[in-house]
Amino acid sequence: MLLEGKKLLVTGVLTDSSLAFSVARKAQEEGAELVLTSFGRATRVTERAARRLPDPPPVLELDVSSPDDFAALTAELSERWGRVDGALHAIGFAPEACLGGDVLRAEWEDVAVALRVSAFSLKALASALLPLMKGTGGSIVALDFDATQAWPQYDWMGVAKATLESTARYLARDLGPLGIRVNLVCAGPLRTVAARSIPGFSTFEEVWASRAPLGWDVQNAEPVARAAVALLSDWFPATTGEMVHVDGGFHAVGA
């Protein structure tokens, strides 16, 4: 099994339709021991989803806007495991004003929230886990939606994803000498809770199915989960700062 004996932190599980849930399930099938995170009123929803996994993991409190929560996470994982072998960053949020097809509408206060939660949180998570990952050959994988071009309706979330991508590259530079890899999985559109919050999401579905060379099933998260698990494993020991597209090849073709 690819992740036999690995201890992984998985963020972003809300329901069993969450992309992070599919990654968590595949990671357990490959032998990993997991801890999930959630926060506030969403915690109960995450706990219900956790019970649907093959081996229901504990759910720890983590508000990525709270430095105190990150400090508590480090302390809890240090006591529980003493080390962390890998982490999935599957966190993204933008206020309503940041989406919808009018990039001029949002003010800085809303944009700041989108950037902090969706991008800076990767740096904050890496910092919190660093004492537990140094020298382990650890891997941090973040879920992405390729931000090299402008998308309909995506607006400031696209900017946040571009920031996430750049952040991952700089983290790869600085954490590589410590034996930690940082990579992104750029997924095609999938019918998740997050996707349903994006106005006009059906636009992505229609275009993707017709243009992706390998085709694309918006209800099948398995290919993305497999890619994330592979990057969390020891099978990519010399790969870091990479954007792995799991999108049916959509990114490689023009109109």
Coordinates of C-alpha atoms in Angstrom, one line a residue, residues 21 24-26 28-29 34 49-57:
F21 CA -13.3 13.3 1.5
A24 CA -9.2 10.9 2.7
R25 CA -10.9 7.7 1.7
K26 CA -8.3 6.7 -0.8
Q28 CA -7.1 5.2 4.2
E29 CA -7.4 2.5 1.6
L34 CA -5.7 10.3 9.4
A49 CA -18.7 12.8 7.1
A50 CA -15.8 11.3 9.0
R51 CA -18.0 8.4 10.2
R52 CA -18.5 7.4 6.6
L53 CA -14.8 6.8 6.1
P54 CA -13.5 3.2 6.4
D55 CA -11.9 4.1 9.7
P56 CA -13.5 7.2 11.2
P57 CA -10.7 9.6 12.1

